[in-house]
XYZ file of C-alpha atoms in Angstrom:
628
model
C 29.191 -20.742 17.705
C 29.078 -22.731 14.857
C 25.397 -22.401 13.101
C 23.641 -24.996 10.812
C 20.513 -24.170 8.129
C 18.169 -26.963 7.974
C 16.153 -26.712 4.844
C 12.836 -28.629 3.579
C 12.747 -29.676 -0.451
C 9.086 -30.151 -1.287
C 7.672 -26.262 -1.731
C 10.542 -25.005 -0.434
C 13.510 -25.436 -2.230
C 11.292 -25.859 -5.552
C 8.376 -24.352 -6.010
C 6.149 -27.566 -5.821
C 5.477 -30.894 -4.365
C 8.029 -33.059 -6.230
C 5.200 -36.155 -5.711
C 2.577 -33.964 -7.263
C 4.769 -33.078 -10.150
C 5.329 -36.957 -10.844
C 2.264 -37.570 -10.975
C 1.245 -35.332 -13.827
C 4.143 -37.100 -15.492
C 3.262 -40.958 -14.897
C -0.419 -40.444 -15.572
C 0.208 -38.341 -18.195
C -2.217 -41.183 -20.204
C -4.122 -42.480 -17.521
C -7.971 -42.371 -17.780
C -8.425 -41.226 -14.053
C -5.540 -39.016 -13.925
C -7.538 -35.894 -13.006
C -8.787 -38.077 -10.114
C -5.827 -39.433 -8.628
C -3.666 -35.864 -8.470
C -6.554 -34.355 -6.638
C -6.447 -36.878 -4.179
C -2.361 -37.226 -4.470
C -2.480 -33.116 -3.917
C -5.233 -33.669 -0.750
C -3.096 -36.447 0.853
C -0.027 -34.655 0.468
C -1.850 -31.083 2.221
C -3.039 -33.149 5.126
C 0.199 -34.624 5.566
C 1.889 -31.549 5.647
C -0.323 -29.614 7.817
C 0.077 -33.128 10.152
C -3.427 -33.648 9.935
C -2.547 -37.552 8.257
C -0.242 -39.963 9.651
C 2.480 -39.555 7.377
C 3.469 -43.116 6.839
C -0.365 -43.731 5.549
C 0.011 -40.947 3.060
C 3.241 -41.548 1.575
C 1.972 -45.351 0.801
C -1.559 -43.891 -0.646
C 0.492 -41.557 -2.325
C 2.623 -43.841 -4.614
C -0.539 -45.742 -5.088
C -2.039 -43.361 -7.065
C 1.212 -42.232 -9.199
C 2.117 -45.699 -10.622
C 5.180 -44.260 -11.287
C 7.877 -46.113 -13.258
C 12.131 -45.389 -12.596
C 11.923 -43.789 -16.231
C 9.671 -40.578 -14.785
C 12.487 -40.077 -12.719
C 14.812 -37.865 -15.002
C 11.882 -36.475 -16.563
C 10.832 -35.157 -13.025
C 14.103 -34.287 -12.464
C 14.431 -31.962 -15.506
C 11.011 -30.545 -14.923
C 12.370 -29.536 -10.642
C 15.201 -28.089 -12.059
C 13.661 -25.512 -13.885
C 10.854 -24.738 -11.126
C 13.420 -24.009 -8.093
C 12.160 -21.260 -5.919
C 13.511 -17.721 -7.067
C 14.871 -16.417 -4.038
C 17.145 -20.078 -3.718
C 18.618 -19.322 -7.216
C 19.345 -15.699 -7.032
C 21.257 -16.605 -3.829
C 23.302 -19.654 -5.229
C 26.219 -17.923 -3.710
C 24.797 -18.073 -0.051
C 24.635 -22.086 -0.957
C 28.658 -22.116 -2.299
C 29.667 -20.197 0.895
C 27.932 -22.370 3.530
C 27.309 -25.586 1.907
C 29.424 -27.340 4.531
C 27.090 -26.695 6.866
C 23.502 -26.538 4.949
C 21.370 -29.629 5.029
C 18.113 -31.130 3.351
C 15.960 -32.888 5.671
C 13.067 -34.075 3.376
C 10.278 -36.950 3.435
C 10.937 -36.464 -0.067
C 13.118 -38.814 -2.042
C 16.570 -39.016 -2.632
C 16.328 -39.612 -6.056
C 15.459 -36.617 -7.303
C 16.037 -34.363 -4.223
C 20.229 -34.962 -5.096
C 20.769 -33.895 -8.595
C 18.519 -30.362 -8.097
C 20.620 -29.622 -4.668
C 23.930 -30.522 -6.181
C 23.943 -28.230 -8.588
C 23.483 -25.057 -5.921
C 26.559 -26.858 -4.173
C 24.440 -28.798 -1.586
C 26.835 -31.631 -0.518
C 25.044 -35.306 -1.540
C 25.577 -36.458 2.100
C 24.104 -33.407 3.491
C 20.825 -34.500 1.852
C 18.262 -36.996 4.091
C 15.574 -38.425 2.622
C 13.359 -41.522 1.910
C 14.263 -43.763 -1.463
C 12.278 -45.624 -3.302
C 11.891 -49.364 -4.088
C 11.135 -50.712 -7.307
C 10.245 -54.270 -8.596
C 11.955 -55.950 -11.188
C 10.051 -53.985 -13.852
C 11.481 -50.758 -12.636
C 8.287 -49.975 -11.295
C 8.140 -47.891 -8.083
C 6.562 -49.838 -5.271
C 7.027 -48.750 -2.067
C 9.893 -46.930 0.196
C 12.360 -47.905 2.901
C 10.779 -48.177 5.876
C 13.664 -48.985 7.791
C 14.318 -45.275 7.449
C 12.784 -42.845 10.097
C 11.612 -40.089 7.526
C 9.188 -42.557 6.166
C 7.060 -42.460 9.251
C 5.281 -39.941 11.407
C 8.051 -37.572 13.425
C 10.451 -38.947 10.855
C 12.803 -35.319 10.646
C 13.267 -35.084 14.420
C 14.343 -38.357 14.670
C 16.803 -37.824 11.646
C 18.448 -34.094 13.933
C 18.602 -36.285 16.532
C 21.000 -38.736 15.531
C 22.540 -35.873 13.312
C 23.661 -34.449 16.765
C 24.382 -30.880 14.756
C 26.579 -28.589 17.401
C 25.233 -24.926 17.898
C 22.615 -23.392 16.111
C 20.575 -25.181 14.045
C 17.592 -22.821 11.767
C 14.874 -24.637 10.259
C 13.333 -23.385 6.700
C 10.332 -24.701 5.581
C 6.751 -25.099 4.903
C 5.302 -27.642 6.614
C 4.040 -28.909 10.127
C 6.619 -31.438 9.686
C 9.687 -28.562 9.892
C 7.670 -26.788 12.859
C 8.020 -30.436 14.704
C 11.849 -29.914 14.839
C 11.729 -26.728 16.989
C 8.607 -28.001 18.822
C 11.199 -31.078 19.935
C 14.093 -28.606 20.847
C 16.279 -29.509 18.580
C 16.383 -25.752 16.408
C 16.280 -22.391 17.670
C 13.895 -21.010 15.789
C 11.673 -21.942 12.679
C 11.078 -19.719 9.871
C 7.923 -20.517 7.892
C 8.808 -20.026 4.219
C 5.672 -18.383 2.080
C 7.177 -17.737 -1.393
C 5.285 -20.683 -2.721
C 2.588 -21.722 -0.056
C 1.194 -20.359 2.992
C -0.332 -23.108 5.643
C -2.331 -21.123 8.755
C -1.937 -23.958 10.783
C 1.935 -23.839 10.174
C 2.407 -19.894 10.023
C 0.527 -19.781 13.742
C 3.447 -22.176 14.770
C 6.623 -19.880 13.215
C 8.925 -17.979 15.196
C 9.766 -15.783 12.250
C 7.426 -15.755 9.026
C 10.028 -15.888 5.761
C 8.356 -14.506 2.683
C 11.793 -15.684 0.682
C 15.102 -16.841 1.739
C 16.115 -13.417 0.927
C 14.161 -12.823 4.649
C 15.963 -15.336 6.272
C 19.823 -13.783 5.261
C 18.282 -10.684 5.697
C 17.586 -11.262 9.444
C 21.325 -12.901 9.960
C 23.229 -10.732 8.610
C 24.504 -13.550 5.570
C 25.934 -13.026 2.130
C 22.510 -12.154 -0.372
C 22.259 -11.464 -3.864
C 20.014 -8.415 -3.255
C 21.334 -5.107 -2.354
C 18.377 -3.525 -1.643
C 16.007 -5.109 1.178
C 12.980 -6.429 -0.848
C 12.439 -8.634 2.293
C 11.799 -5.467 4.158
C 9.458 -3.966 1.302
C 5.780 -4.057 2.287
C 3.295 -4.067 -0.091
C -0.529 -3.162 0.439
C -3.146 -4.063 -2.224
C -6.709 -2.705 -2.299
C -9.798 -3.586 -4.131
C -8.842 -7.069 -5.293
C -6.349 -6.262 -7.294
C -6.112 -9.402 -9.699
C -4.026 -12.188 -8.044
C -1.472 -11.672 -10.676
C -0.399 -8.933 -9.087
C 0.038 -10.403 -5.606
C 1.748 -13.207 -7.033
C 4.088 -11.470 -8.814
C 4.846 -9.289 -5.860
C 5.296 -11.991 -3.260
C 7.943 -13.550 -5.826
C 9.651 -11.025 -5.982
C 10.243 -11.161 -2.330
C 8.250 -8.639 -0.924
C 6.141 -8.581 2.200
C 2.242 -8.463 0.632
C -1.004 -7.832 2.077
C -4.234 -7.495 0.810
C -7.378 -5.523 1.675
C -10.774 -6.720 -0.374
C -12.154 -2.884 0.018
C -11.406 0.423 -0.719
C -10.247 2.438 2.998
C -11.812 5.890 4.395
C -8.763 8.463 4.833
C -9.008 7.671 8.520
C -8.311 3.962 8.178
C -5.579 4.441 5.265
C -3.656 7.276 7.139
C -3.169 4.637 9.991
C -2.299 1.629 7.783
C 0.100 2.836 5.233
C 2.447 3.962 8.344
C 4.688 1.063 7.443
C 3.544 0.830 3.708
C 6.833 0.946 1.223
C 4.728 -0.122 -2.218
C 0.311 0.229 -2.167
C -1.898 -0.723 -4.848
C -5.165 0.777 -5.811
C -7.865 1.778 -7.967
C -10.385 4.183 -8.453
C -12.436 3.894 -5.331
C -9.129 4.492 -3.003
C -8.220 8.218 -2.581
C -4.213 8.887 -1.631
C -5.020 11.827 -0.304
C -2.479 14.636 1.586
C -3.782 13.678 5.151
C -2.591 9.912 4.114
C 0.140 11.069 2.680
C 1.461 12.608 5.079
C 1.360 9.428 7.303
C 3.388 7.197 4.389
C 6.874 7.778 5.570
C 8.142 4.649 4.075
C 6.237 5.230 0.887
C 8.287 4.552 -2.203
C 5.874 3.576 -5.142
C 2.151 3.696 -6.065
C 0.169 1.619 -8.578
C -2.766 2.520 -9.843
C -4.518 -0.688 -11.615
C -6.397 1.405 -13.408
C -6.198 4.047 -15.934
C -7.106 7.211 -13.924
C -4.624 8.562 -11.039
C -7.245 11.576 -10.361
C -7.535 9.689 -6.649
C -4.123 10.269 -5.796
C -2.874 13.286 -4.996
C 0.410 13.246 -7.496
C 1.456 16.546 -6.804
C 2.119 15.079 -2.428
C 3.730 12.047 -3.957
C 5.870 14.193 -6.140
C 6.714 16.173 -2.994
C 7.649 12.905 -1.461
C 9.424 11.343 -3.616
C 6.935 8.781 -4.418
C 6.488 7.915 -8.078
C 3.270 6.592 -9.104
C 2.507 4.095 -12.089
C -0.612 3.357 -13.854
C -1.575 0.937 -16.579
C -2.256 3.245 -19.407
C -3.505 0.503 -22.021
C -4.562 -2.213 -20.099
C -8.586 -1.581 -19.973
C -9.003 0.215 -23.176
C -10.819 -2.455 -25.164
C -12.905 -3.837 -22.423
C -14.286 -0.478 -22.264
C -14.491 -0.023 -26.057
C -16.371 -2.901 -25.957
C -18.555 -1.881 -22.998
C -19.584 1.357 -25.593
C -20.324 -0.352 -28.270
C -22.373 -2.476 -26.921
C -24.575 -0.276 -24.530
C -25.041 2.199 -27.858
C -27.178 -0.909 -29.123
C -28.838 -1.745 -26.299
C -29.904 2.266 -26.045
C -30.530 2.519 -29.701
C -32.959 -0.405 -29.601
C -34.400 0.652 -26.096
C -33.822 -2.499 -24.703
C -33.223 -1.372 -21.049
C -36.952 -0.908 -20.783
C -38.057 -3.930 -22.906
C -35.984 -6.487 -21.054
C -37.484 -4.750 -17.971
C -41.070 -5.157 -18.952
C -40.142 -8.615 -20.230
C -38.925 -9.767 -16.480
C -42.427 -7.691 -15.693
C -44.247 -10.673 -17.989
C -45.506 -7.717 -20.087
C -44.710 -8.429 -24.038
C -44.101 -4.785 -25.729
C -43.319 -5.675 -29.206
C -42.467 -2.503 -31.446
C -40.186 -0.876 -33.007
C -40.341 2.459 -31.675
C -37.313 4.448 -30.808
C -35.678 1.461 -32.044
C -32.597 2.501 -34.444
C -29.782 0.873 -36.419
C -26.174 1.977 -35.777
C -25.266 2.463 -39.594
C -25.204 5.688 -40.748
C -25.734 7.149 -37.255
C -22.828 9.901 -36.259
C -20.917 9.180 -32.966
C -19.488 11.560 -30.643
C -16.502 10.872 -29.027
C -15.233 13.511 -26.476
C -11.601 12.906 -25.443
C -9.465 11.343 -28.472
C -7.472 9.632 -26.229
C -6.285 5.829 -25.988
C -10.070 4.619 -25.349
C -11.355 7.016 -27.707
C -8.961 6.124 -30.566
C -9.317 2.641 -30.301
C -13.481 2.809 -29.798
C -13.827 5.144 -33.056
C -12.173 2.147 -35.119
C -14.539 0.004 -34.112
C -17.308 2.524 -34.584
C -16.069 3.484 -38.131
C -16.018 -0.496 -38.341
C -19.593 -1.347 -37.731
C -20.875 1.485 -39.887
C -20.914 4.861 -37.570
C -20.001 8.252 -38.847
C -17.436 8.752 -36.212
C -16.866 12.425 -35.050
C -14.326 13.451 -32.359
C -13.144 16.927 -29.933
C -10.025 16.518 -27.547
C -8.533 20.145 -26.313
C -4.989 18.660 -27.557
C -3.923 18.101 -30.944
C -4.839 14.588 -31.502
C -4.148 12.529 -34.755
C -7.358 10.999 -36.264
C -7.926 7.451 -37.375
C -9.538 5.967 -40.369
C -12.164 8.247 -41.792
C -13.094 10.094 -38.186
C -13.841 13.903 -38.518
C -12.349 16.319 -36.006
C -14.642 19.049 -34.005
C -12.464 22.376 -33.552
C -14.757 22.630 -30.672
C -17.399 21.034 -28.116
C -20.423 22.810 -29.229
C -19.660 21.661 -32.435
C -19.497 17.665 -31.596
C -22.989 18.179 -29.468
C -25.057 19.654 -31.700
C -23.810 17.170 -34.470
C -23.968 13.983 -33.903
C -26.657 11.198 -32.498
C -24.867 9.349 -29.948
C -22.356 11.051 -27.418
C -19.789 9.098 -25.391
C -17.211 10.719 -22.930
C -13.645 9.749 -22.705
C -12.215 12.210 -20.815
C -9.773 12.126 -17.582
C -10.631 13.352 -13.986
C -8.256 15.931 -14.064
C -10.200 18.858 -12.135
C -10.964 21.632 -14.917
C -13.608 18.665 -16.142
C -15.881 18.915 -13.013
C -18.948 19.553 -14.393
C -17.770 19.831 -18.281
C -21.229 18.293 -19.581
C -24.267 20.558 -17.837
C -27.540 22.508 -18.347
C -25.794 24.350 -21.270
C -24.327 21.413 -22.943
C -27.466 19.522 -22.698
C -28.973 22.524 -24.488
C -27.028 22.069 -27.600
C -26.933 18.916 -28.140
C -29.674 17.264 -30.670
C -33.148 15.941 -29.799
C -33.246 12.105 -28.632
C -29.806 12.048 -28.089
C -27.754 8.393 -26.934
C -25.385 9.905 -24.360
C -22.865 7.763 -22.259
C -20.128 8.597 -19.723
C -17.782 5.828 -19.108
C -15.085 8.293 -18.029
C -15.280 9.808 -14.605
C -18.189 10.275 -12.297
C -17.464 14.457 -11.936
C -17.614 15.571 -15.214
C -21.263 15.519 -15.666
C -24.027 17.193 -13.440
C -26.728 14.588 -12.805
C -29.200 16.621 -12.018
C -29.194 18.236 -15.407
C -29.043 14.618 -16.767
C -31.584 13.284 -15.239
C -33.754 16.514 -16.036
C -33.462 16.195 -19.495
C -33.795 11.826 -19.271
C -37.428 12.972 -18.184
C -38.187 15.809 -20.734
C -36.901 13.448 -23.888
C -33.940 15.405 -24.899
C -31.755 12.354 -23.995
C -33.723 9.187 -25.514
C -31.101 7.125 -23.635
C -28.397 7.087 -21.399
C -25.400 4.396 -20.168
C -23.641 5.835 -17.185
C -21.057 3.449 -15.677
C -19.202 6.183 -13.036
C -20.249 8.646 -10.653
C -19.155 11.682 -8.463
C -20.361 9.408 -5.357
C -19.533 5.601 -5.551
C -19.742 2.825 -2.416
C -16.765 2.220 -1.468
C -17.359 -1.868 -0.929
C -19.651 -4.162 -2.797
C -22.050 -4.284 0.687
C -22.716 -0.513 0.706
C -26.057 0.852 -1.080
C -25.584 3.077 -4.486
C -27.969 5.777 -4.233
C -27.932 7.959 -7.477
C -31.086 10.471 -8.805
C -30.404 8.264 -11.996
C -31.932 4.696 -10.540
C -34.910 4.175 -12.182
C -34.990 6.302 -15.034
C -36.293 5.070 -18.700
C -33.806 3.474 -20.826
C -30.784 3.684 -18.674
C -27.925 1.714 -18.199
C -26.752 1.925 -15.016
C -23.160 -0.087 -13.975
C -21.225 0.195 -11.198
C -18.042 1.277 -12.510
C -17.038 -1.988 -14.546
C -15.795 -0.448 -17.803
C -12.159 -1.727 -17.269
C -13.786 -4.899 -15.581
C -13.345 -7.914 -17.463
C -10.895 -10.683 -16.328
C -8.825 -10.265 -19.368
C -8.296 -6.394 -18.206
C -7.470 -6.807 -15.135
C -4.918 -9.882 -15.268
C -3.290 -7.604 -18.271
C -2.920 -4.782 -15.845
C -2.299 -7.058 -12.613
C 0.904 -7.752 -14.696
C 1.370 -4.382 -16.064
C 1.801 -2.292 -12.576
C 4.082 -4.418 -10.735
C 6.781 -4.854 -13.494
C 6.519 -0.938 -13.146
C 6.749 -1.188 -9.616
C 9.337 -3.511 -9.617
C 11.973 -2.297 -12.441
C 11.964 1.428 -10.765
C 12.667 -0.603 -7.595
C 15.405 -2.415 -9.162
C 16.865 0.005 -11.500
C 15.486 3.133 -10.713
C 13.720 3.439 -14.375
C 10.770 5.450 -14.192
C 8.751 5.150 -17.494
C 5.377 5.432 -17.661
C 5.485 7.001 -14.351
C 2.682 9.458 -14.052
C 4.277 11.796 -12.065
C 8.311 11.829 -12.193
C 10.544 12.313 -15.284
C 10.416 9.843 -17.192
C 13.974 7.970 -17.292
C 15.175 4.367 -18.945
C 18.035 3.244 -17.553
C 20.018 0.781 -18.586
C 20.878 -2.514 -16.491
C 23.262 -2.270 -13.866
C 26.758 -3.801 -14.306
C 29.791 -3.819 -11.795
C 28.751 -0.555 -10.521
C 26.595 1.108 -7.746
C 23.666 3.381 -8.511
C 23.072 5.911 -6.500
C 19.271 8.018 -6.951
C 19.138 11.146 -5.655
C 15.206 12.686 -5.822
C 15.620 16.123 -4.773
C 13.895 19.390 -5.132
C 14.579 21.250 -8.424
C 16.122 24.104 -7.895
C 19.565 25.508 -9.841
C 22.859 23.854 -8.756
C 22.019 20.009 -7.052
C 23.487 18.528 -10.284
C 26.922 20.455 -9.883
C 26.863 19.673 -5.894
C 26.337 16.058 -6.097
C 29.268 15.663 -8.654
C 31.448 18.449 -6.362
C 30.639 15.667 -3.534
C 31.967 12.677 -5.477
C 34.613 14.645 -7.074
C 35.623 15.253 -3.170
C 35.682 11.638 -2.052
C 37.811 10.587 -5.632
C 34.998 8.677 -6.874
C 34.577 8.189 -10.585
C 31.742 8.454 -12.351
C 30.544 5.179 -14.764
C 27.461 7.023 -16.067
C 25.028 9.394 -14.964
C 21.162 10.469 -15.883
C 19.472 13.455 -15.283
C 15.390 14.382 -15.433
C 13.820 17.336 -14.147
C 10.229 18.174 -14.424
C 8.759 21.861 -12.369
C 8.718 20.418 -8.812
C 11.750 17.587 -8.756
C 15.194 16.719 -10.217
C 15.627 13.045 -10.627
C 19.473 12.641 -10.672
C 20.713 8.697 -11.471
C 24.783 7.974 -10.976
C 26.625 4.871 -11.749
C 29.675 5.062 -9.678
C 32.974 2.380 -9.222
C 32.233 -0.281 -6.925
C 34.894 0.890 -4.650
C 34.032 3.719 -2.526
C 33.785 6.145 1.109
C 30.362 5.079 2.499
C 30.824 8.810 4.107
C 29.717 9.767 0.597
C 26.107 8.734 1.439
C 26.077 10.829 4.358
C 27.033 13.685 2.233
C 24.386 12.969 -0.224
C 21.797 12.594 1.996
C 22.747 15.541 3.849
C 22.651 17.512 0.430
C 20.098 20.494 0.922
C 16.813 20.225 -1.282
C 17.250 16.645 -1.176
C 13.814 14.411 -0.954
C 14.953 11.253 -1.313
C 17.984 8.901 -1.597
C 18.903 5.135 -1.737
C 21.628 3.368 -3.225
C 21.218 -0.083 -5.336
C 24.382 -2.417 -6.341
């Protein structure tokens, strides 16, 4: 049976509201321009969710634009380069069905035409309104003589259309839901990839993140190989919007969660999980783990991975990404500027200020010049902070248990007991690997100086609070800014309850070193172009846990990725195995690191799909998938 595709233009076919877009060009220089696209963007939601007759809105609509026939190209340029990303990575579904593809729009002809034509839409394929202009060019009005000016105006178009078999509606508005409603369409798919209406997704038969989706479910020519309409994506702990935005344009299946999850709740929802998102209050621990089947990729949005069990996701063939660089100079900045506050005791005099009690003095009140800093871990975040340090006048000292190269004028420790009973000021930059539990104690206290500044903005396990908070009380430490800790709530309604509340001059935040908005939209954007390239291509750098591997783009070849176990011989099996189905070999890439082997092959385009058994069968193999 013959079957027919019955697409909408506005957010569908282009990523915006043509009308809207308009708009920002023909009041480009009008006074109350700001005004009238709010209420041309309001009139055109209410329309589309079918809450406003549409006749009404359409006339308030061009009201507001006073729009002239020269916006037109303009507009038309400006569509062109905002179609929706799934429609132009499948131009080819468009070529081979275009005979039987239409555009049903309440849009306008005018510019709806030349950004269709060029994907190989046929011009009389396309229904819409046009538009009426005076003798000034001006744009005044609409036909009304034709039925997708008023209310209803796209069933009544399919009906005289009279299509023959199937007909599939794709679209994002009440107005494509009305087709199905009036049996005229099997189904309706309610298209996301640019907006999501609850009123209109309640009414969808099948929910269509991307057209990808849509091909996907009927079996139709798509430029993807690999199902990233199948891909579901979890993201915890309000992960910057970035991130889901990027995600969902790619054309995977995303859902958020505001919160961290207990292990309980995670183990049950990652079942169907292929990529999740976290950071630092999220544990991936084995008893989840062992519920992700589908599990392909982590992202940490953070710098620390100490919450995810990397050595199960190794075992799994999961690789896990994190964003390295992202945070380091919000939380350089966070150091600096709690050293000042601590050095001037300013915790307790803003306190007593709020208190109405006026305390002015200047004891234990200090300049930074001069003063030596301690950094502990010479890593990205301590690097970067002892440039600033060095900047704003501190002697900057440094330990890290690897070689590290130092900056500026910084001097290097050969060892901890040297940095703590040197310098004034402490700060900890360390990672939450496990041999750090408990690296700053009773002992450490012991030899470091009198009224020393000491901050950990690292993680919450490597310093024993109750020896802190012991030696907050006897003097030792004149200050302290502690921003992490070995217990932390998990959500933003849950009480912290540390020893260290209400202790004199002491910074207490709830893990926000990393949390400024320019942070976390740098890493929101980091993580999923990670996420997405070893998806793509199988590159895994900056992966925290698998060999690290960039590969080059794929061209007229398939790529086969075989994660297996590493153990002597896989390498010479899977080439025995192509060797024995005559398939050459275009390239190939090999990583190893002591638990995997991470084996890449570009092969011909031609070959045995009985191959992939083969591979698949291979013994010691984790995990396999094939991209084209």
């Amino acid at each position: 049976m013959e079957r027919h595709i019955v697409i909408d233009f506005d957010s569908t076919f282009t990523q915006v509201e043509a009308l809207d877009v308009l708009g920002e060009i023909s009041l480009a220089s009008d006074k109350e321009k700001e005004k009238n696209l709010r209420e041309v963007e309001s009139l055109t939601d209410l329309g589309m969710k079918g809450e406003l007759d549409f006749r009404e809105s359409l006339e308030e609509r061009l009201r507001l634009l006073k729009a002239h026939e020269d916006h037109l190209q303009p507009l038309i340029e400006n569509l062109k380069e905002r179609v929706s990303s799934s429609f132009i990575r499948n131009r080819q579904f468009f070529e081979e069905y275009h005979e039987n593809i239409y555009i049903i729009s309440n849009g306008f002809k005018e510019f709806i035409v030349p950004i269709v034509e060029d994907y190989g839409v046929r011009p009389e394929n396309v229904f819409a309104n046009t538009f009426e202009f005076d003798e000034h060019g001006k744009i005044v009005g609409f036909d009304r003589e034709n039925v997708l000016s008023s209310n209803n105006g796209k069933v009544e178009q399919l009906k005289r259309l009279n299509l023959q078999g199937d007909v599939y509606v794709i679209g994002d508005g009440y107005t494509d839901y009305e087709i199905k409603a009036s049996g005229l369409a099997n189904k309706f798919y309610a298209f996301t990839e640019n907006v999501e209406r609850e009123k209109v997704l309640q009414k969808a038969d099948h929910i269509t993140p991307s057209l990808d989706e849509f091909l996907f479910v009927h079996n139709m020519n798509k430029a993807i190989s690999y199902p990233k309409n199948r891909i579901n994506v979890l993201l915890l702990e309000n992960v910057h919007q970035d991130a889901v935005d990027i995600m969902k344009k790619e054309g995977y299946n995303v859902s958020v969660h505001p919160g961290a999850m207990d292990e309980d709740e995670l183990a049950e929802r990652i079942k169907d999980v292929s990529v999740i998102g976290i950071r630092s209050k999220t544990h991936l621990t084995k008893k989840v783990l062992e519920n992700a089947n589908r599990l392909i990729g982590v992202g940490a949005f953070c710098i620390g991975t100490n919450q995810i069990d990397l050595e199960e996701c190794l075992k799994k063939g999961i690789a896990v990404f994190n964003a390295p660089f992202s945070n380091t100079r919000s939380v350089v900045e966070l150091a600096i500027g709690e050293i000042i506050l601590l050095m001037r005791n300013l915790p307790d005099k803003i306190r007593l200020m709020h208190q109405g009690k006026w305390e002015k003095s200047a004891n234990n009140s200090f300049e930074t010049r001069g003063k030596k800093l301690g950094i502990i871990g010479y890593g990205n975040i301590g690097a970067q902070l002892s440039v600033v340090a060095e900047s704003i006048g501190f002697d900057v000292y440094y330990y890290d248990i690897e070689e590290k190269l130092p900056l500026g004028n910084v001097t290097k420790c050969n060892s901890l007991e040297e940095l703590l009973s040197t310098v004034d000021i402490i700060t900890l930059h360390v990672d939450g690997r496990k041999e750090n539990l408990n690296m700053i104690g009773e002992e450490e206290f012991n030899q470091m100086k009198d009224e020393v500044i000491f901050l950990n903005l690292s993680r919450g396990h490597v310093v024993d609070i109750k020896a802190l908070k012991k030696n907050i009380e006897s003097g030792k430490v004149l200050g302290a800014g502690i921003d992490v800790f070995p217990k932390e709530p998990k959500t933003n309604n849950e009480e912290f309850e540390s020893e260290l509340r209400g202790l004199p001059n002491v910074i207490l935040t709830p893990h926000i070193g990393g949390s400024t908005l320019e942070a976390q939209e740098n890493i929101g954007n980091f993580v999923p172009g990670k996420i997405i390239e070893y998806i793509n291509t199988g590159s895994t750098t900056n992966s925290v846990n698998f060999p690290n591997l960039q590969l080059p783009v794929l061209k007229d070849a398939h790529r086969l990725i075989h994660i297996h176990r590493n153990v002597p011989g896989i390498l010479a099996d899977i080439n025995r195995i192509l060797a024995d189905h005559d398939i050459n070999i275009v390239g190939q890439y090999l990583k190893t690191n002591e638990t995997i082997g991470y084996v890449i092959t570009d092969i011909d385009k031609e070959y045995d799909k009985a191959v992939i058994k083969d591979l698949k069968g291979l013994k010691g193999t984790i995990r396999f998938r094939v991209l084209y």
